[in-house]
PDB file of C-alpha atoms in Angstrom:
ATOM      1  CA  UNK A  21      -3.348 -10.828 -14.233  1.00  0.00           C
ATOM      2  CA  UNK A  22      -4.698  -9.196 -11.260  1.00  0.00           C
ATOM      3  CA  UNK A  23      -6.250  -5.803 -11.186  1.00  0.00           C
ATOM      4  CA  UNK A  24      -8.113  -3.705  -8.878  1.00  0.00           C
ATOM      5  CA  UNK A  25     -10.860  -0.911 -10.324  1.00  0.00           C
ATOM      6  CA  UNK A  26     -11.932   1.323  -8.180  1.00  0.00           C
ATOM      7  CA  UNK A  27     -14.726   3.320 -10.265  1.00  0.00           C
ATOM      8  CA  UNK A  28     -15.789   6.389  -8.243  1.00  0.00           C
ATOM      9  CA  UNK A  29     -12.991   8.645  -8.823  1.00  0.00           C
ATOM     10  CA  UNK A  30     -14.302  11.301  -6.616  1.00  0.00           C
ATOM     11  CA  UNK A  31     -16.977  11.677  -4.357  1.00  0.00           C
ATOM     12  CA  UNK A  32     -18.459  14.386  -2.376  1.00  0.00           C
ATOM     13  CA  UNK A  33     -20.956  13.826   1.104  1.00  0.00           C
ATOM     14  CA  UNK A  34     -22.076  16.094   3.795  1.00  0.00           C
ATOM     15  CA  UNK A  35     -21.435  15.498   7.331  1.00  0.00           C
ATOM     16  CA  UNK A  36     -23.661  12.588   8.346  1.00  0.00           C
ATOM     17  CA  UNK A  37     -23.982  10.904   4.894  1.00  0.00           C
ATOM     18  CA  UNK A  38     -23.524   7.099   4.262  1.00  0.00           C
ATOM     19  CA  UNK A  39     -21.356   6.522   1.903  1.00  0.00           C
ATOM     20  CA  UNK A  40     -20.209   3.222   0.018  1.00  0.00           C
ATOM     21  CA  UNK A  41     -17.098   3.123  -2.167  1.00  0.00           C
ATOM     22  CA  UNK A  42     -16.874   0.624  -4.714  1.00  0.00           C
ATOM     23  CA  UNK A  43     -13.937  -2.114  -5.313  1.00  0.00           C
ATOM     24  CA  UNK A  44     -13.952  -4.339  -7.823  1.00  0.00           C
ATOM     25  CA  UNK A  45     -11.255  -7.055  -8.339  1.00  0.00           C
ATOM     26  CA  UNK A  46     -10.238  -9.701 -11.070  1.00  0.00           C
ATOM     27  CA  UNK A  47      -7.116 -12.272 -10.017  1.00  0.00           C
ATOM     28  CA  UNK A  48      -6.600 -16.275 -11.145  1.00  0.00           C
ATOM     29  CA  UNK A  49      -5.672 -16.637  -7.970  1.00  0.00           C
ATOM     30  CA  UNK A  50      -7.746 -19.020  -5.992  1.00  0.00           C
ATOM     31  CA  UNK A  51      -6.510 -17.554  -2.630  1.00  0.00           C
ATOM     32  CA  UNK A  52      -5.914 -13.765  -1.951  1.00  0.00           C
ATOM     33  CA  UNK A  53      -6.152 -10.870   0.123  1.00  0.00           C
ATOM     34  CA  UNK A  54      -7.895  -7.685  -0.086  1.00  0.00           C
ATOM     35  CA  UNK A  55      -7.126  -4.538   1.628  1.00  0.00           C
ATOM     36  CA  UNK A  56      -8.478  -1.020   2.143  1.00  0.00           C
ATOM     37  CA  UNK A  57      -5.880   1.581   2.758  1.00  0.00           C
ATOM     38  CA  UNK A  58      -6.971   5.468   3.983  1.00  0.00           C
ATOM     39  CA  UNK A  59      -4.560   8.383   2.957  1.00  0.00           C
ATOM     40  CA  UNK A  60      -5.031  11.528   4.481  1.00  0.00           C
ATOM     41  CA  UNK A  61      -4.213  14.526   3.044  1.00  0.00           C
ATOM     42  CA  UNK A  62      -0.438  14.728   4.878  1.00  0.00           C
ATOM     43  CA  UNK A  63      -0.273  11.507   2.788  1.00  0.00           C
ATOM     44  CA  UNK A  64       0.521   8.502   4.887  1.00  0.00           C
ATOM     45  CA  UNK A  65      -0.971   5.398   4.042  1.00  0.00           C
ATOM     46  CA  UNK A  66      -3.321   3.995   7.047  1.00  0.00           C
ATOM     47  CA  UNK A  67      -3.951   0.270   6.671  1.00  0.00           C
ATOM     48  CA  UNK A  68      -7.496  -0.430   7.712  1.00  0.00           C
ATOM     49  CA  UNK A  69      -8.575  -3.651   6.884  1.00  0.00           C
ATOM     50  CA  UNK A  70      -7.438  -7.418   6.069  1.00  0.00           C
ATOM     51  CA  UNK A  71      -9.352 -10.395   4.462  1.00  0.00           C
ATOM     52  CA  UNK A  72      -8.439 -13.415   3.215  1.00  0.00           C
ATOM     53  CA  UNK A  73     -10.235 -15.045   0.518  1.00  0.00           C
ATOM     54  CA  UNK A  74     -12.033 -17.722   2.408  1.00  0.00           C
ATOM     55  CA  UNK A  75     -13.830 -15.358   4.572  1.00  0.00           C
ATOM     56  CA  UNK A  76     -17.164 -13.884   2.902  1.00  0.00           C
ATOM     57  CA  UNK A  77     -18.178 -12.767   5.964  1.00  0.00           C
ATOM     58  CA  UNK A  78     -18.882  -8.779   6.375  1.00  0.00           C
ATOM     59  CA  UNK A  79     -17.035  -6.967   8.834  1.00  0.00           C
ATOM     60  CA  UNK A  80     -18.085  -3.907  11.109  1.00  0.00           C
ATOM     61  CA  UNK A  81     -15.962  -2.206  12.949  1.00  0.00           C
ATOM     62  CA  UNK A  82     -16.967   1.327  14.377  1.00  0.00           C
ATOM     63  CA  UNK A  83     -18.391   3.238  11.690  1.00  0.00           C
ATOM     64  CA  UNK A  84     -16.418   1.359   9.214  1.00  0.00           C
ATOM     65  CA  UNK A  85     -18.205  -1.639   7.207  1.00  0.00           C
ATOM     66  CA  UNK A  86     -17.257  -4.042   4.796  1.00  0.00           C
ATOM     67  CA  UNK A  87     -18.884  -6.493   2.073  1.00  0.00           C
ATOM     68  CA  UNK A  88     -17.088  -8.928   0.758  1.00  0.00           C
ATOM     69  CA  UNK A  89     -18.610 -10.890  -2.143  1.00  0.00           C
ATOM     70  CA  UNK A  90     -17.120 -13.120  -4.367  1.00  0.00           C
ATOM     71  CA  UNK A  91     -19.900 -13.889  -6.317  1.00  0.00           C
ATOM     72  CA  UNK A  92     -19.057 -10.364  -7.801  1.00  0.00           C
ATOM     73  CA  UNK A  93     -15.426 -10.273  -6.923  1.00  0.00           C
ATOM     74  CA  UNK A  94     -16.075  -6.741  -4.740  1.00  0.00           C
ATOM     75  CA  UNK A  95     -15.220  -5.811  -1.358  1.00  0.00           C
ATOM     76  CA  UNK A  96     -16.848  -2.513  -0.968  1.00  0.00           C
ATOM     77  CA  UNK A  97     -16.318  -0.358   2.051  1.00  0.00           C
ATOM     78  CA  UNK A  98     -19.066   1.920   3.938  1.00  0.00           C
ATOM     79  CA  UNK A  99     -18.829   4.400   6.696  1.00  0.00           C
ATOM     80  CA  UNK A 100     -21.736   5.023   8.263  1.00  0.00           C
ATOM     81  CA  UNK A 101     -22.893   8.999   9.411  1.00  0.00           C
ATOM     82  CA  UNK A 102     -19.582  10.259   7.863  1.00  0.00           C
ATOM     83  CA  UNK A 103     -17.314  12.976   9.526  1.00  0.00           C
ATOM     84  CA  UNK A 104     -15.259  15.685   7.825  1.00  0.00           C
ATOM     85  CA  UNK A 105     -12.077  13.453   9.415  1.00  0.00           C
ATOM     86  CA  UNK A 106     -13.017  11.055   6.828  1.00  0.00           C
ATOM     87  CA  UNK A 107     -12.225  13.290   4.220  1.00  0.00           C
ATOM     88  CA  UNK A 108      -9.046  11.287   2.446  1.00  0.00           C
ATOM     89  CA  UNK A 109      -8.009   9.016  -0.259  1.00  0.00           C
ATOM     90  CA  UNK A 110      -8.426   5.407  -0.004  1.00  0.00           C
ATOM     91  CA  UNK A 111      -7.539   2.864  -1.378  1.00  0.00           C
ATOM     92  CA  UNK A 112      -8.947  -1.377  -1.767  1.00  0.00           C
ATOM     93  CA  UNK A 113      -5.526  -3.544  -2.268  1.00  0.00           C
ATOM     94  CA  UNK A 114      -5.077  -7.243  -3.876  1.00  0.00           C
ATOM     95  CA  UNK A 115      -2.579  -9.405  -2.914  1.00  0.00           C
ATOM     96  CA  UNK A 116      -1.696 -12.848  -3.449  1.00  0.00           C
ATOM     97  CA  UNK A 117      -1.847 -15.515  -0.361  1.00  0.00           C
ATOM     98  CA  UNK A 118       0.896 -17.497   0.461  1.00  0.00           C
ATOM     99  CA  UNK A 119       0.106 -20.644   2.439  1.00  0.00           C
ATOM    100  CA  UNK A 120       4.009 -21.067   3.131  1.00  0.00           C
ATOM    101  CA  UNK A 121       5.021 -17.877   3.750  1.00  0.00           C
ATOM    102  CA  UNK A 122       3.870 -13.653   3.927  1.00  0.00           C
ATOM    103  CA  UNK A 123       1.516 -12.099   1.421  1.00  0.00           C
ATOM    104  CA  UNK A 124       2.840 -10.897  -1.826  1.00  0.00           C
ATOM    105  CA  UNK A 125       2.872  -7.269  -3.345  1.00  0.00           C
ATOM    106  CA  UNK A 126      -0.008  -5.270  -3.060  1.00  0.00           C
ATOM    107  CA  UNK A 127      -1.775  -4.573  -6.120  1.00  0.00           C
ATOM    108  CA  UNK A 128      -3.852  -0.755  -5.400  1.00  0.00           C
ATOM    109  CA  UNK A 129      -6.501   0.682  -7.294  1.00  0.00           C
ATOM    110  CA  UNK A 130      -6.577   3.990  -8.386  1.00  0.00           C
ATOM    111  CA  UNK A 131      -8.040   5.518  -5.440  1.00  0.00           C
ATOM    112  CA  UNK A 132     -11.533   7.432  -4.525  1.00  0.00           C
ATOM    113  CA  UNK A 133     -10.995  10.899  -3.407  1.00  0.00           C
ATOM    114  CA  UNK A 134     -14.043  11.023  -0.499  1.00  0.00           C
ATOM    115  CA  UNK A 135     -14.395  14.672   0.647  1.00  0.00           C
ATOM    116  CA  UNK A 136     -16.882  15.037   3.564  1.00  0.00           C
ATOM    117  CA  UNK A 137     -18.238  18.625   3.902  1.00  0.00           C
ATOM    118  CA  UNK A 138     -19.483  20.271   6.718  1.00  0.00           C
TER     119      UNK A 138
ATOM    120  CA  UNK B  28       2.437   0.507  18.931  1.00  0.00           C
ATOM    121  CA  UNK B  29       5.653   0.196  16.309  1.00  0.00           C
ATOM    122  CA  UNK B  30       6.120   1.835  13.401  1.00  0.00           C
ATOM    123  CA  UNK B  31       8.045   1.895  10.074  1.00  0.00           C
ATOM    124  CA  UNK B  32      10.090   5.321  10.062  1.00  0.00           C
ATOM    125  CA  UNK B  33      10.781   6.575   6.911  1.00  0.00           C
ATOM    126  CA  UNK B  34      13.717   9.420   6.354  1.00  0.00           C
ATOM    127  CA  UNK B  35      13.853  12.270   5.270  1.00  0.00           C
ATOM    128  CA  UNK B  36      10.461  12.828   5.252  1.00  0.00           C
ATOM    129  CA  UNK B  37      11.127  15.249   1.741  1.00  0.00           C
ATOM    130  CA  UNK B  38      14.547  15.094  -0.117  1.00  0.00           C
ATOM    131  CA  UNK B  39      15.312  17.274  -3.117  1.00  0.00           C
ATOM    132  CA  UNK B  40      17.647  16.170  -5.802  1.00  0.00           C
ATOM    133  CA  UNK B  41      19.041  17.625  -8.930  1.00  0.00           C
ATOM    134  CA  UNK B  42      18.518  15.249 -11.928  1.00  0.00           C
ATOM    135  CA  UNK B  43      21.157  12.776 -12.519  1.00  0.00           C
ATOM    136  CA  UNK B  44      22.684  12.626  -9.017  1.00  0.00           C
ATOM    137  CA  UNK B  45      22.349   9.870  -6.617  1.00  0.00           C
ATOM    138  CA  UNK B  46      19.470   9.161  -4.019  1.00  0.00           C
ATOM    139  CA  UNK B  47      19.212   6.956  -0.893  1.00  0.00           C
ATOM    140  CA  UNK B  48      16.267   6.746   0.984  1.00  0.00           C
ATOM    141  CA  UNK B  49      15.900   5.124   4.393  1.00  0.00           C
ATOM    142  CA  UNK B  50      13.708   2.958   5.881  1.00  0.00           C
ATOM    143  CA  UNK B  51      13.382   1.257   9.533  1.00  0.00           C
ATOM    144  CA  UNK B  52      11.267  -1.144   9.197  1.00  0.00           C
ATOM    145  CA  UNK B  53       9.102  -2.817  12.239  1.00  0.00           C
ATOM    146  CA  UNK B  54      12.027  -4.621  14.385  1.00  0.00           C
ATOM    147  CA  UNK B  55      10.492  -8.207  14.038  1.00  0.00           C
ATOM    148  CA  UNK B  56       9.417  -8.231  10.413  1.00  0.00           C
ATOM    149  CA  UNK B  57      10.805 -10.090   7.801  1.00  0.00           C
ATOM    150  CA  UNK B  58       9.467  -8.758   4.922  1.00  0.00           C
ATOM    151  CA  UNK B  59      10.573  -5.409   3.356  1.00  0.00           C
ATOM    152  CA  UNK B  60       8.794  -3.756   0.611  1.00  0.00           C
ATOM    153  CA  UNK B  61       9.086   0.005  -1.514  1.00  0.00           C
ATOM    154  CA  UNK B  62       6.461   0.904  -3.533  1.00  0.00           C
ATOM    155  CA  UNK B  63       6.212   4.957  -5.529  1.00  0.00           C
ATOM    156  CA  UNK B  64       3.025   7.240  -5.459  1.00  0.00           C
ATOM    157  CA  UNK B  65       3.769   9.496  -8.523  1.00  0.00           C
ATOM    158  CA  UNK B  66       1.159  12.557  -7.806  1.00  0.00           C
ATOM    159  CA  UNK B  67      -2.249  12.459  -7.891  1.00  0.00           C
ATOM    160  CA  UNK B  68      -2.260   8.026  -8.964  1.00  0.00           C
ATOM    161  CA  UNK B  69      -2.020   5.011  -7.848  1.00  0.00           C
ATOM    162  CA  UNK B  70       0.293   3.457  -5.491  1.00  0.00           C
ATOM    163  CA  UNK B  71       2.367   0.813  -7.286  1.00  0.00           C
ATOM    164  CA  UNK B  72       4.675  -1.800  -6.207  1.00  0.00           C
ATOM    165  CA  UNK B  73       8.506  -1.254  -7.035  1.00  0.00           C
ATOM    166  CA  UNK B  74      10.279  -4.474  -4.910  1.00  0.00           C
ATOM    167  CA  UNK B  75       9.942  -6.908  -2.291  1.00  0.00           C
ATOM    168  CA  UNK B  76      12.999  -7.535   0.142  1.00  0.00           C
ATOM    169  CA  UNK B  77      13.339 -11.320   2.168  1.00  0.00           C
ATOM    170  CA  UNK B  78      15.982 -13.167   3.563  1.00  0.00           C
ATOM    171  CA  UNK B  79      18.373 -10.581   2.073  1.00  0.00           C
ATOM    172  CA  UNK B  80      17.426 -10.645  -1.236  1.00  0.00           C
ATOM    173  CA  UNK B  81      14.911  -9.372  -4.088  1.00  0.00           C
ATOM    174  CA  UNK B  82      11.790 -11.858  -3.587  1.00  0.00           C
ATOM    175  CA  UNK B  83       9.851  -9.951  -6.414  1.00  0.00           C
ATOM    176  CA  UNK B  84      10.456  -6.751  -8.612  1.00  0.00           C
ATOM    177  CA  UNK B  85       8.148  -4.260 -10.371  1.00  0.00           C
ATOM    178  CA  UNK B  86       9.353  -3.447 -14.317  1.00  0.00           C
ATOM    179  CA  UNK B  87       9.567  -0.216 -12.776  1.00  0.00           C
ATOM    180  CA  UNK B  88      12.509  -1.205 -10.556  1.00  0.00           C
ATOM    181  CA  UNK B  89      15.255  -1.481 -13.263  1.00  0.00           C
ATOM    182  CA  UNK B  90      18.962  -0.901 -13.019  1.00  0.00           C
ATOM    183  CA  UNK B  91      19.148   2.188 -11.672  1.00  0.00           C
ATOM    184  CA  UNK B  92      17.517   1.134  -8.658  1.00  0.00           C
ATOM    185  CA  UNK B  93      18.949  -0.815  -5.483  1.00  0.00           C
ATOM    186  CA  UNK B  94      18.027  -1.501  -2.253  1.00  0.00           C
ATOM    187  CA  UNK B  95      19.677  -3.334   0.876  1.00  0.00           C
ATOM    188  CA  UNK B  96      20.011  -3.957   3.849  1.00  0.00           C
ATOM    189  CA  UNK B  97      23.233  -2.864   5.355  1.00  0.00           C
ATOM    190  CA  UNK B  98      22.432  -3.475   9.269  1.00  0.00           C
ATOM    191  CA  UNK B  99      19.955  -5.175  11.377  1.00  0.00           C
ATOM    192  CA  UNK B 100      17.201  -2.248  10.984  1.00  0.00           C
ATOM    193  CA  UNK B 101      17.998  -0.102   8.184  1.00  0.00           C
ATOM    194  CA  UNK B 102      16.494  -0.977   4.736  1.00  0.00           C
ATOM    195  CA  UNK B 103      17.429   1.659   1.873  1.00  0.00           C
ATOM    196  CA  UNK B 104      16.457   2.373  -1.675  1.00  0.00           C
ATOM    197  CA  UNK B 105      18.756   4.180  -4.204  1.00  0.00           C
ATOM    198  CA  UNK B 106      18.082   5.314  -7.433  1.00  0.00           C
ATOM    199  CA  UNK B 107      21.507   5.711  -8.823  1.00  0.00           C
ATOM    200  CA  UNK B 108      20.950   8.340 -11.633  1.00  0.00           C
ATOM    201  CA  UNK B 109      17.425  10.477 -10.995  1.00  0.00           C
ATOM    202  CA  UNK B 110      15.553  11.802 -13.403  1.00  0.00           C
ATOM    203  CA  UNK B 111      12.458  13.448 -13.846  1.00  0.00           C
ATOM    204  CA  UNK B 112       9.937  10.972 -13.671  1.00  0.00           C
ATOM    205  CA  UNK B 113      11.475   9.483 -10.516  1.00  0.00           C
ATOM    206  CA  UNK B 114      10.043  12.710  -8.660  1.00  0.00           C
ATOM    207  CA  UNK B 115       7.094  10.938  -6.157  1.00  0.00           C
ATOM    208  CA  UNK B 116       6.188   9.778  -3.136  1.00  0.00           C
ATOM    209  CA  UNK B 117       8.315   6.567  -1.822  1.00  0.00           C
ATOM    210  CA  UNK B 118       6.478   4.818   1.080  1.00  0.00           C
ATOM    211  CA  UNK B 119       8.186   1.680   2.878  1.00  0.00           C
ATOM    212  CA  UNK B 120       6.410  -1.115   4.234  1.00  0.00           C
ATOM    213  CA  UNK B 121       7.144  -4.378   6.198  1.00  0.00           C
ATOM    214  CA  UNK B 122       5.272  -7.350   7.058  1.00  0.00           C
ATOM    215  CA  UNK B 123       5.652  -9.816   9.676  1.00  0.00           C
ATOM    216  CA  UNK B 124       7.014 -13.621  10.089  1.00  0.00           C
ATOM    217  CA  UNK B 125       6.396 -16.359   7.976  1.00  0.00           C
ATOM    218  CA  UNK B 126       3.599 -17.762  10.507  1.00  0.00           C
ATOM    219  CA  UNK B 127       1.994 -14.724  11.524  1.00  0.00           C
ATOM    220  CA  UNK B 128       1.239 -13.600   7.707  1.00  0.00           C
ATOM    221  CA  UNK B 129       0.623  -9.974   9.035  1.00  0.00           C
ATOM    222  CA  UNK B 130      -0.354  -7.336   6.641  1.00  0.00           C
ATOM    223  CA  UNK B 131       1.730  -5.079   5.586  1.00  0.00           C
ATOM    224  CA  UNK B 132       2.395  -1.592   7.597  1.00  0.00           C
ATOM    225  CA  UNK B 133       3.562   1.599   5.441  1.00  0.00           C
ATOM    226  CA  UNK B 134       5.682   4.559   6.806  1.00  0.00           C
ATOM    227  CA  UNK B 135       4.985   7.990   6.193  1.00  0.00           C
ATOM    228  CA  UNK B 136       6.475   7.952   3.111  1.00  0.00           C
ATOM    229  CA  UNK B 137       9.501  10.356   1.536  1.00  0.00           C
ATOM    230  CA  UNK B 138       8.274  12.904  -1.119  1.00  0.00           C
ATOM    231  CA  UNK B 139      11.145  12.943  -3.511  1.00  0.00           C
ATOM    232  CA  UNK B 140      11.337  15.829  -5.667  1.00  0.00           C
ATOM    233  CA  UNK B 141      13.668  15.515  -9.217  1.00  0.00           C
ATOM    234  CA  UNK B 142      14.477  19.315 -10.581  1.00  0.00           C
TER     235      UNK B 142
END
């Protein structure tokens, strides 16, 4: 079965903080995806980031950073000198990956609630 | 760049009458998905939409639920008699073509409220 655990329930930074959140995933699956979603507080889901199971390498994009290991099936997400914006809910996503066709459903974690304070 | 449109954005419903919600997905995607944010948890998958029919389903999504696709851009959900626990958020998302394999993009969701 495939599941998605997302330990930190809550976390609180001040302005300027680095700050990792955790993901850890279990799937038989020998190819997936994995996702990070952001929800604001008006709610909308804001997809942020794609990868595909054959590509361990991190990704950096802006503030935004990514490590991908499947050693220890976790793709944990870090934003560097954090800003009050980033105060949200977000969420790392498994899905299946279809070589003939589109991904499948998106399994989501529970969330981690990351307020940044002033 | 394009979006998925969700409507109405909040739509309250007395228990046990009918509910459609609406979706436009992106105009060149194939792939159609709902999936429910009850309050304060996780989002989970309800159904998956291709070629004009249920690819995959959620135990969640049982008989009173239904979607389709009655025109080249509209993609609905309705929960035929609501109750209680149907009160959440209902966010639409579509993916593109087969080749592409482009991740899936979520509207803004509906916040549907049971009383």
């Amino acid at each position: 079965a495939q599941k998605v655990t997302q330990a930190q329930t809550e976390i609180s930074v001040v302005e300027k903080e680095d700050v990792t959140l955790d993901c850890v995933y279990e799937t038989r699956d020998t190819t997936y995806y994995l996702f990070w979603y952001k929800q604001p507080p008006s709610g909308e889901l804001v997809f942020l980031i794609r990868r595909n199971s054959f590509d361990e390498q991190n990704e950096i994009s802006g503030r935004y950073s990514w490590n991908f290991q499947k050693s220890t099936s976790s793709f944990n997400f870090t934003i560097t000198a954090s800003q009050v914006v980033d105060s949200a809910v977000y969420f790392c996503a498994l899905s299946e990956y279809d070589y003939g066709g589109s991904q499948g459903n998106l399994i989501f974690g529970k969330g981690t609630k990351l307020s940044v304070k002033p | 760049e394009p979006e998925v449109t969700q409507t109405p954005s909040h739509q309250v419903t007395q228990m046990g009458q009918e509910v459609i919600l609406r979706c436009v997905p992106i105009s060149n995607h194939l792939y159609f998905y709902w999936y429910r944010q009850i309050l304060g948890q996780k989002v989970e998958f309800l159904v998956s939409f291709y070629n004009n029919e249920i690819s995959e389903k959620s135990e969640i999504f049982d008989d009173q639920f239904s979607v389709e696709r009655p025109d080249g851009s509209n993609f609905t959900l309705k929960i035929r008699s609501t109750k209680l626990e149907d009160s959440a958020m209902y966010f639409c998302a579509s993916s593109g073509d087969r080749y592409s394999n482009q991740p899936q993009h979520f509207g803004d969701g509906t916040r549907l409220s049971i009383l």
